[in-house]
Structure formats: structure tokens, C-alpha cells
Coordinates of C-alpha atoms in Angstrom, one line a residue:
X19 CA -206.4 -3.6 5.9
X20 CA -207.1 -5.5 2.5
X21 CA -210.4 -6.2 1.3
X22 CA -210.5 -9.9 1.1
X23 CA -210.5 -11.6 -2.3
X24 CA -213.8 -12.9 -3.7
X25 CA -213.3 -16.8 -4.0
X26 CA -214.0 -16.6 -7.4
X27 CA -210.6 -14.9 -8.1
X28 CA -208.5 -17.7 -6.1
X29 CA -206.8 -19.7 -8.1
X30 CA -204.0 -21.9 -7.3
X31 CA -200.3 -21.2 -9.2
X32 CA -200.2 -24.6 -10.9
X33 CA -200.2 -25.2 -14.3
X34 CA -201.4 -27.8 -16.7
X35 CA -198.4 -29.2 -17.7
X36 CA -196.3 -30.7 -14.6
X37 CA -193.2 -30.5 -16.4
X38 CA -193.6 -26.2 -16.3
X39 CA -190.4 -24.1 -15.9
X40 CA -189.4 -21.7 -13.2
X41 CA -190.2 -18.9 -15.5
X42 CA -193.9 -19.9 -16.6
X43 CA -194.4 -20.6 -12.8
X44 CA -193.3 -17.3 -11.7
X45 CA -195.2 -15.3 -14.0
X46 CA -198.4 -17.7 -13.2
X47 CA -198.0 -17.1 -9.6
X48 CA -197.7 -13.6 -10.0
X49 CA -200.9 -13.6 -12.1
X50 CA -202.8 -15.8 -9.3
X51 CA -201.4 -13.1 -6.7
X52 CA -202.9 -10.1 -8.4
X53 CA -206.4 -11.4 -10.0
X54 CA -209.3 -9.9 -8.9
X55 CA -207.1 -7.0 -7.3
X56 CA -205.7 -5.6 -10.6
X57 CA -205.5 -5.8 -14.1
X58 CA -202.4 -5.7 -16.4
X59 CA -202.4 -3.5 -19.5
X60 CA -201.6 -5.2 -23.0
X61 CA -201.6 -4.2 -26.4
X62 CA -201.6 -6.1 -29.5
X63 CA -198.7 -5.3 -32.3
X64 CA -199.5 -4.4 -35.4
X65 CA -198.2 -7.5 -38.5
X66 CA -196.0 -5.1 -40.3
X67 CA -195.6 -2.1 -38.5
X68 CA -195.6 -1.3 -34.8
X69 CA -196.8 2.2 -34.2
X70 CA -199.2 1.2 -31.4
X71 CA -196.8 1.7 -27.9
X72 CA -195.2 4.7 -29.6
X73 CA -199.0 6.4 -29.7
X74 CA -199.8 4.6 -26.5
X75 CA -196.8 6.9 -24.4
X76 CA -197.2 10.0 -26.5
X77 CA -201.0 9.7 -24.8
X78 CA -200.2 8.2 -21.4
X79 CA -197.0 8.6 -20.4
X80 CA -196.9 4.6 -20.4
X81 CA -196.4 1.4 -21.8
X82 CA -198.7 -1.7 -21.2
X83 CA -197.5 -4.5 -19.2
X84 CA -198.7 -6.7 -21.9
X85 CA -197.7 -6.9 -25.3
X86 CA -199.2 -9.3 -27.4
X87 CA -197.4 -10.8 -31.0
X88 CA -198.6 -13.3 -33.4
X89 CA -197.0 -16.5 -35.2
X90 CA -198.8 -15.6 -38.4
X91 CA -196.1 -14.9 -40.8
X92 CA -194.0 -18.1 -39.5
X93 CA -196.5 -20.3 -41.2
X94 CA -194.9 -22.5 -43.4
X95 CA -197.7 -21.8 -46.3
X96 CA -196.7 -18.1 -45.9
X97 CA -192.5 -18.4 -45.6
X98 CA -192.9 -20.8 -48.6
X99 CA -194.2 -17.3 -50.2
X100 CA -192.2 -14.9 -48.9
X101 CA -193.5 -14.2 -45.6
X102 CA -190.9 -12.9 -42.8
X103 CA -191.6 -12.3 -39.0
X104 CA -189.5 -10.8 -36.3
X105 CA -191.3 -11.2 -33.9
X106 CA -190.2 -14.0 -31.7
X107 CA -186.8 -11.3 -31.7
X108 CA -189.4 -8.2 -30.8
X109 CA -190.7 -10.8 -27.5
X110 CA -187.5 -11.5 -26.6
X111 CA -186.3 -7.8 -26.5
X112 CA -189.5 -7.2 -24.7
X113 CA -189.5 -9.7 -21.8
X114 CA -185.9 -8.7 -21.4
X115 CA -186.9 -4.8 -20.8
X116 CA -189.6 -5.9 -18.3
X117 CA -193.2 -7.0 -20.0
X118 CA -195.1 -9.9 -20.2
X119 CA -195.5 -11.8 -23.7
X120 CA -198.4 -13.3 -25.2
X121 CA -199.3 -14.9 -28.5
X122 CA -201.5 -16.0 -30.6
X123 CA -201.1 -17.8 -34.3
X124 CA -203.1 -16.8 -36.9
X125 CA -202.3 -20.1 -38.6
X126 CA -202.4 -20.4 -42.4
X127 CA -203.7 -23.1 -43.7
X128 CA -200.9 -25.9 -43.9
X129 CA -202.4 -26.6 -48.1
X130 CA -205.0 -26.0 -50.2
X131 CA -205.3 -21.8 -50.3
X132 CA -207.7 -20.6 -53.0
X133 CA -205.9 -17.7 -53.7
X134 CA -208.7 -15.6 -55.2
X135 CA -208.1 -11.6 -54.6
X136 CA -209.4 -9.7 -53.3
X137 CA -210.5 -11.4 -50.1
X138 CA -209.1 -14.8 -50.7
X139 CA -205.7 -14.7 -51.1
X140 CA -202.8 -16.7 -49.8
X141 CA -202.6 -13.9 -46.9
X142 CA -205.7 -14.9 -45.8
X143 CA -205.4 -18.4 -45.4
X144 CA -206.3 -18.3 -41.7
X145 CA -209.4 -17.7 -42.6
X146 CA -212.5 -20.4 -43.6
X147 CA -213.0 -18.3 -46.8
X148 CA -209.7 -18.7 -48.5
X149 CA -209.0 -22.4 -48.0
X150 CA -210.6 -25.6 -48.3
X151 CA -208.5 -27.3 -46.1
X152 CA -211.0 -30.0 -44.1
X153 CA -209.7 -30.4 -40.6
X154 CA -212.1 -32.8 -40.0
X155 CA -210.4 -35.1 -42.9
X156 CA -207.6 -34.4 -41.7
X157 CA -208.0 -35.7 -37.8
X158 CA -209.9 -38.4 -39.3
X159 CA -206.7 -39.7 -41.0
X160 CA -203.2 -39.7 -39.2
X161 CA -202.1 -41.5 -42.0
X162 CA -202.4 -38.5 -44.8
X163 CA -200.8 -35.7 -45.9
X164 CA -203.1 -32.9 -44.5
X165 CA -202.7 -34.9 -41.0
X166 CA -198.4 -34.9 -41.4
X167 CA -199.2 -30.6 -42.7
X168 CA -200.6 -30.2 -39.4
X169 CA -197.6 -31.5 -37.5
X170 CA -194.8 -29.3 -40.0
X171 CA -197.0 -26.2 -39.1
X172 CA -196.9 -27.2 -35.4
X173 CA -193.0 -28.2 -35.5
X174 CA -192.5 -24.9 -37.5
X175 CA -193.8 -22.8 -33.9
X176 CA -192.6 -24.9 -32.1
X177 CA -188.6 -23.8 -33.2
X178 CA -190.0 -20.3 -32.1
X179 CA -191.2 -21.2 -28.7
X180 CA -187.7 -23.1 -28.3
X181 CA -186.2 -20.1 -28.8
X182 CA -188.1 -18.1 -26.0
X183 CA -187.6 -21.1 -23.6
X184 CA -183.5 -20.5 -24.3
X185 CA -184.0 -17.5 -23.9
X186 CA -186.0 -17.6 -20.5
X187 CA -189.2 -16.0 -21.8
X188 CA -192.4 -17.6 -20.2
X189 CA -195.4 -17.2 -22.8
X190 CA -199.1 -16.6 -22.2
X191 CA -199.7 -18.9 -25.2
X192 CA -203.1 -18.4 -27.1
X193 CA -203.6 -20.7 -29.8
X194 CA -206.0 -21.6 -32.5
X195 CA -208.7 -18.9 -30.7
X196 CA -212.0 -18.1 -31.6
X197 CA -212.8 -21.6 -32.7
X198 CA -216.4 -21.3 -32.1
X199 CA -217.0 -18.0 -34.5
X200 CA -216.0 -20.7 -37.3
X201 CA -214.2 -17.6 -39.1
X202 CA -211.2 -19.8 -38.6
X203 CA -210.4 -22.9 -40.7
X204 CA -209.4 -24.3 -37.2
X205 CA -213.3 -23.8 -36.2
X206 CA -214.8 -24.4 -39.8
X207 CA -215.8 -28.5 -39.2
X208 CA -217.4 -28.0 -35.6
X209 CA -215.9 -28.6 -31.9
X210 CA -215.2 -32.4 -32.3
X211 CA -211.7 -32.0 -34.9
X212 CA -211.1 -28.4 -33.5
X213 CA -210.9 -30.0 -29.3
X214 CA -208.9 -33.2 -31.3
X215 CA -206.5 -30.9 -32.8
X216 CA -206.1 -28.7 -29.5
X217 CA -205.0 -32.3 -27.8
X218 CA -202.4 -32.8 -30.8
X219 CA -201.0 -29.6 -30.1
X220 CA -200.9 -29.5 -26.6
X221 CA -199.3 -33.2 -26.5
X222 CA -196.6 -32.6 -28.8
X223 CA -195.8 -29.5 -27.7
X224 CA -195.8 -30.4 -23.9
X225 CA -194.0 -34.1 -24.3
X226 CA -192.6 -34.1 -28.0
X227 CA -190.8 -30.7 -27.5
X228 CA -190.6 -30.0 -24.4
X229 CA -191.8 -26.9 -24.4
X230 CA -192.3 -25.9 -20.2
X231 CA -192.8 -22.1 -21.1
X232 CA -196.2 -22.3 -21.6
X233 CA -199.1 -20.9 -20.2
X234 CA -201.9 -22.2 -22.2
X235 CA -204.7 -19.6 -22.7
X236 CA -207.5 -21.3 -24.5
X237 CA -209.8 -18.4 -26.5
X238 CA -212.8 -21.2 -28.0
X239 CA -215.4 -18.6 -27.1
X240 CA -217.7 -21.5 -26.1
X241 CA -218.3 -23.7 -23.6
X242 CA -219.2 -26.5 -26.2
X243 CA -215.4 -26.0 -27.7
X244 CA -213.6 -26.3 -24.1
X245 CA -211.1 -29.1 -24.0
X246 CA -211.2 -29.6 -20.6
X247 CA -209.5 -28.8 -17.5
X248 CA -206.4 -30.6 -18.0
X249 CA -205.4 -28.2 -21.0
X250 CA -206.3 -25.1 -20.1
X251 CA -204.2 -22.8 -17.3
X252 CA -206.3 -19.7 -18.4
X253 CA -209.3 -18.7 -20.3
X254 CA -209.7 -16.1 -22.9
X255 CA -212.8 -13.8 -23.8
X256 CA -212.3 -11.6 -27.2
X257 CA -214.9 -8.9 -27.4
X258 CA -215.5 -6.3 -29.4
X259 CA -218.4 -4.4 -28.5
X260 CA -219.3 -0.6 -29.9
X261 CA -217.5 2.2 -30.0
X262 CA -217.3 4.0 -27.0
X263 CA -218.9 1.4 -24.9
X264 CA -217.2 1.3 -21.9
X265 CA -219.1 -1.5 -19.9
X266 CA -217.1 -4.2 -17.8
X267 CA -218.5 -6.9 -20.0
X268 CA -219.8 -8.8 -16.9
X269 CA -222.0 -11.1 -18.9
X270 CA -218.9 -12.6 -20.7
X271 CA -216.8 -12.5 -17.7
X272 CA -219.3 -14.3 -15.8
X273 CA -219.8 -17.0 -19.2
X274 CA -215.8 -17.5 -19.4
X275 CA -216.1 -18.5 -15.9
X276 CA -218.6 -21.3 -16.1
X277 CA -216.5 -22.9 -18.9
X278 CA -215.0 -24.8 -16.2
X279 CA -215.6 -26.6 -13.5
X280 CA -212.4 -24.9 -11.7
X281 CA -211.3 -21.4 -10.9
X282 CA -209.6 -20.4 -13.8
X283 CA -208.0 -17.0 -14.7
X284 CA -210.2 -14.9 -17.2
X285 CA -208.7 -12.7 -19.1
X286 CA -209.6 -10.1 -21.8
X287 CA -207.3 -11.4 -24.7
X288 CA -208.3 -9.3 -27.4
X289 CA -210.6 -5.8 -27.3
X290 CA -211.3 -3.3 -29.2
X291 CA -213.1 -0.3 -26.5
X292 CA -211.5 -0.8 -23.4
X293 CA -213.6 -1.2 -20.5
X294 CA -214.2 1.4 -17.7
X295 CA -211.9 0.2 -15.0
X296 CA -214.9 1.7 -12.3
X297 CA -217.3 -0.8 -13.8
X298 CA -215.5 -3.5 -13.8
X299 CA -214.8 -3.1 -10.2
X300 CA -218.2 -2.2 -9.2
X301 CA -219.7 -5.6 -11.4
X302 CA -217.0 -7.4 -10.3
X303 CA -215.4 -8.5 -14.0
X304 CA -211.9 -8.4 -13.2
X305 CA -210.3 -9.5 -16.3
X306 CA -206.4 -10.6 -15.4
X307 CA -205.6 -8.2 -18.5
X308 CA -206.7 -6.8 -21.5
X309 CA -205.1 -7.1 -25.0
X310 CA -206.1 -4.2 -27.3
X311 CA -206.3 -5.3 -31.2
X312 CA -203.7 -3.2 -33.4
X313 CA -204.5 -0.3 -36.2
X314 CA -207.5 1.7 -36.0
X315 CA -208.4 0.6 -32.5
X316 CA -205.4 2.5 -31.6
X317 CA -204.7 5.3 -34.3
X318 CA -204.7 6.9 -37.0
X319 CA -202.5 8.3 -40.1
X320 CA -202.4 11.9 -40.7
X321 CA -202.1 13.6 -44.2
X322 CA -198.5 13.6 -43.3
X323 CA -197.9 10.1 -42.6
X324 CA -197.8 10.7 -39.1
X325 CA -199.4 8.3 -37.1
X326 CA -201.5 9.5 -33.8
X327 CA -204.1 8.3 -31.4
X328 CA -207.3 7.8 -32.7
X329 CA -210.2 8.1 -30.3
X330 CA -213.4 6.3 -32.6
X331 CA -213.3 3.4 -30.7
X332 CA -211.7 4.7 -26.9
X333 CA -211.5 8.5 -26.4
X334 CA -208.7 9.7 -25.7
X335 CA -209.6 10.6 -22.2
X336 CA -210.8 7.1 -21.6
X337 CA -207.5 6.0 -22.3
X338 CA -205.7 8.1 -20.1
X339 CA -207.7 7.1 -17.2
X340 CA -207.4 3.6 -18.0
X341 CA -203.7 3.3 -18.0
X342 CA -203.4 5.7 -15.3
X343 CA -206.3 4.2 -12.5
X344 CA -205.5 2.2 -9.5
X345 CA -206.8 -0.7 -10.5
X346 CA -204.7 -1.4 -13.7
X347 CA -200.9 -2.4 -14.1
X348 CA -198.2 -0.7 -16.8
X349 CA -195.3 -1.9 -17.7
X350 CA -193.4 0.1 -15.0
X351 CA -195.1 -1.0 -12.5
X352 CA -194.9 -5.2 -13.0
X353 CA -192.4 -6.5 -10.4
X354 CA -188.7 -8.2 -11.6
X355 CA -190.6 -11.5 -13.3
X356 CA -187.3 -12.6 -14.9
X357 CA -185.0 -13.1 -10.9
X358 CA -185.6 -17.2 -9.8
X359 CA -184.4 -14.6 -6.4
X360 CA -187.4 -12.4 -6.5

């Protein structure tokens, strides 16, 4: 007989935007149907190469049922330099062999990049150290041009996520995250512009563009930062605690939970260690899934450029438990997400 679900894990398959395809419904009714049962795998790509599920099979034998890709390198400040990205192509290829897609946007500062190496160049223009671009100036003033920026950038992913809607791909779609660090420039003038601009974006993409595919994960890090039921579907923890320390992260579990007055899916959108799958059940921090950051977190390069799992941040045996325990979902085990019939 099945244990009965906790009622903090029952959430009801609706999403924030009443307008939401068949697609994003499916996937979010799935998700409502396994949380606080089991947890999908996930894995973050790396920006210009991809090693990461390559080393992840050669360990386990598996893929994650996540994968998660960034917008970065479609930002208009970085293609007006140069900057290419496939990987609205690599999330279509994915959903289409049987994962889940999520992604985030490091966004590069629409103007104003100080372009300083080493640490401020243009490449880093996501971050509140190599731009002076005031958001709160911006929000403050529809009328200028660092307000009319922020709609190109936004119009400029938006072409992207019209793509994956054509192409039938629902998106667990996580942007302008970890507002609260202010690391970000989205994050740099306080929650008042940073909740203003997560409005903008959610109402143009929602009702200017039509974009139904989305499931929007907010990742604010903050209850101060939230902006409110009606624009969040689910809610996003990153944590990064030290190496080797498998704990369920209960704490922030429990925190990402009281940012709403709802039941809201919380889910472990970026990690470096992965958490002990035992602990989590036994403190009751189900995370929905778990997103592993890319690179070192995952492996290493030998002497001979080959590139293999590296076990400083989860040991190799810790992995292989992970992907293979009861509790957690791969790739080959998610059901047929793409059938209306299923």
C-alpha cells in the first residue's frame, strides 16, 4: 500500500499563466504527481563544451532526467560581440530523446559593460562588477533607453522560447536567479526594480508573446525578493555547500517553502555536492530535482586531455548511489511527457 503523501508535497497541476499549453501542463502534472515521492536527476551543461553527461554514463550507467541550458550567449550585448549559442538546438534534441529542459539566462547587461580584464570584461557582464547598468534607473523611466534595452534583451529570448513552443518543448524556465546574492546586476539596486522587472518579463512574455511553454521557476533566494504567488509555478533553492557534504539541506528546503503562502514545488535548481538521497528522505527535503552546476563539480581534465569524473566535490561512490537509489528518477525512467495520449 502507499505511504500517503505529506500535505506539504500536494500541490495542485495549475499553472500561473491560464493561457498554459498542453505540454507545460503535462510536464507540471507529472511533477505534482511525483513530489515528495521522488526526485528527478538534472545536470547543468557546460557554456562551450558539454562533457558533463558523457562522464555522468561512463560513472553511472545513466543520464539525468534533467538537463539544464542557459540563454547567456543569446544576449544581444554578447551576439553584437561575437557570441554564438546552440543551445536552444541542444533542448530541442533533448526533449525530443526523452528529458526534461530547464533554463536559466545569465543575462548580459543590455549597455554599459566596463570591459576591464581580467575580471570585468564584456563576458562578464552578468555580473554587478563589470557593468554599471542601474536597473533601478532604468524601471524608474519607461521612457529611456536602458528601459527600451531591457525589452530588446527580453524580445531577443523570447525568439528562443518561440522556437521550443513550435517545437513542443515545455520549459522549466528560471530567470534572473539569485537576485538576492546581488552578484547579479538584476539584484544589484535591491528587491523593489528586481520584483518590477520580474512583472515586465513575466507580462510580456505571458500576453505580448504568447509564450504558454512556461513553467516559471523563480530562484530570488529570499523571501523579501518573492513576487508573489501569481508569478511563480515553482520555487528554486541554489546551494552550494562543502565538499563532500552530503546533507538534505532541510533548513533551506523548509525556508523555500515559507516563501509562499501556497504549496509550491521546491526544487534544487543549481548544486554543487549532491545531497544523500537517505537524508533527504529521512528529514523530509524532497527537492522535485536537482540541477548540478557544470565543470569541476563534475570532472576533470587529464594530462591527456581526457576529461573524467572528478570526485572533490561528490565522490564517485556518492554518485553512483545517487543516480542509482529508489528515490531518484534518470532519464530512462521519466514516462512519454511529449504524447497529449499518455
Amino acid at each position: 500500500m502507499l505511504k500517503e503523501k505529506a500535505s506539504q508535497y500536494i500541490v495542485e497541476p495549475k499553472l500561473v499563466n491560464p493561457h498554459a499549453d498542453a505540454g507545460a501542463l503535462r510536464l507540471m502534472t507529472y511533477l505534482c504527481s511525483i513530489y515528495g515521492s521522488r526526485v528527478l536527476t538534472g545536470q547543468q551543461i557546460g557554456v562551450e563544451s558539454a562533457p558533463e553527461l558523457d562522464v555522468l554514463y561512463e560513472v553511472t550507467g545513466k543520464y539525468p532526467a534533467v538537463y539544464g541550458l542557459d540563454f547567456m550567449n543569446y544576449s544581444p550585448s554578447r551576439t553584437e560581440r561575437g557570441a554564438q549559442c546552440s543551445d536552444t538546438d541542444i533542448a530541442i534534441d533533448w526533449w525530443r530523446s526523452g528529458g526534461i529542459v530547464t533554463f536559466c539566462w545569465h543575462w548580459n547587461a543590455p549597455k554599459d559593460l566596463i570591459d576591464l580584464p581580467p575580471d570585468k570584461t564584456w563576458g562578464s557582464g552578468f555580473y554587478t562588477k563589470a557593468t554599471t547598468f542601474d536597473l533601478a534607473q532604468a524601471m524608474d523611466h519607461p521612457e529611456s533607453e536602458e528601459y527600451q534595452l531591457l525589452l530588446r534583451d527580453m524580445d531577443a529570448i523570447a525568439l528562443q522560447l518561440k522556437r521550443l513552443q513550435a517545437a513542443g518543448v515545455p520549459v522549466l524556465w528560471r530567470p534572473l536567479h539569485e537576485a538576492a546574492g546581488g552578484w547579479f546586476w538584476w539584484g544589484a539596486r535591491g528587491a523593489d526594480p528586481y520584483i518590477r522587472l520580474w512583472k515586465l518579463m513575466f507580462d510580456r512574455m505571458t500576453n505580448l508573446h504568447k509564450l504558454n511553454n512556461l513553467i516559471w521557476v523563480w530562484n530570488g533566494q529570499h523571501s523579501d525578493w518573492y513576487p508573489g504567488d501569481e508569478y511563480v509555478d515553482i520555487i528554486g533553492e541554489d546551494l552550494y555547500p562543502s565538499a563532500r557534504d552530503y546533507s538534505s539541506q532541510k533548513k533551506h528546503f523548509q525556508r523555500a517553502g515559507s516563501y509562499s503562502g501556497q504549496n509550491k514545488i521546491i526544487a534544487l535548481s543549481e548544486n554543487g555536492v549532491l545531497p544523500d538521497p537517505d537524508s533527504m528522505l529521512k528529514d523530509q527535503a524532497l527537492w522535485a530535482w536537482n540541477c548540478t552546476w557544470y565543470g569541476t563539480f563534475v570532472y576533470k581534465t587529464e594530462e591527456d586531455g581526457r576529461r573524467t569524473y572528478s570526485s572533490a566535490y561528490t565522490g564517485r561512490e556518492h554518485l553512483i548511489k545517487y543516480y542509482n537509489h529508489p528515490l531518484t528518477i534518470t532519464k530512462d525512467e521519466l514516462p512519454n511527457l511529449r504524447d497529449e495520449n499518455v
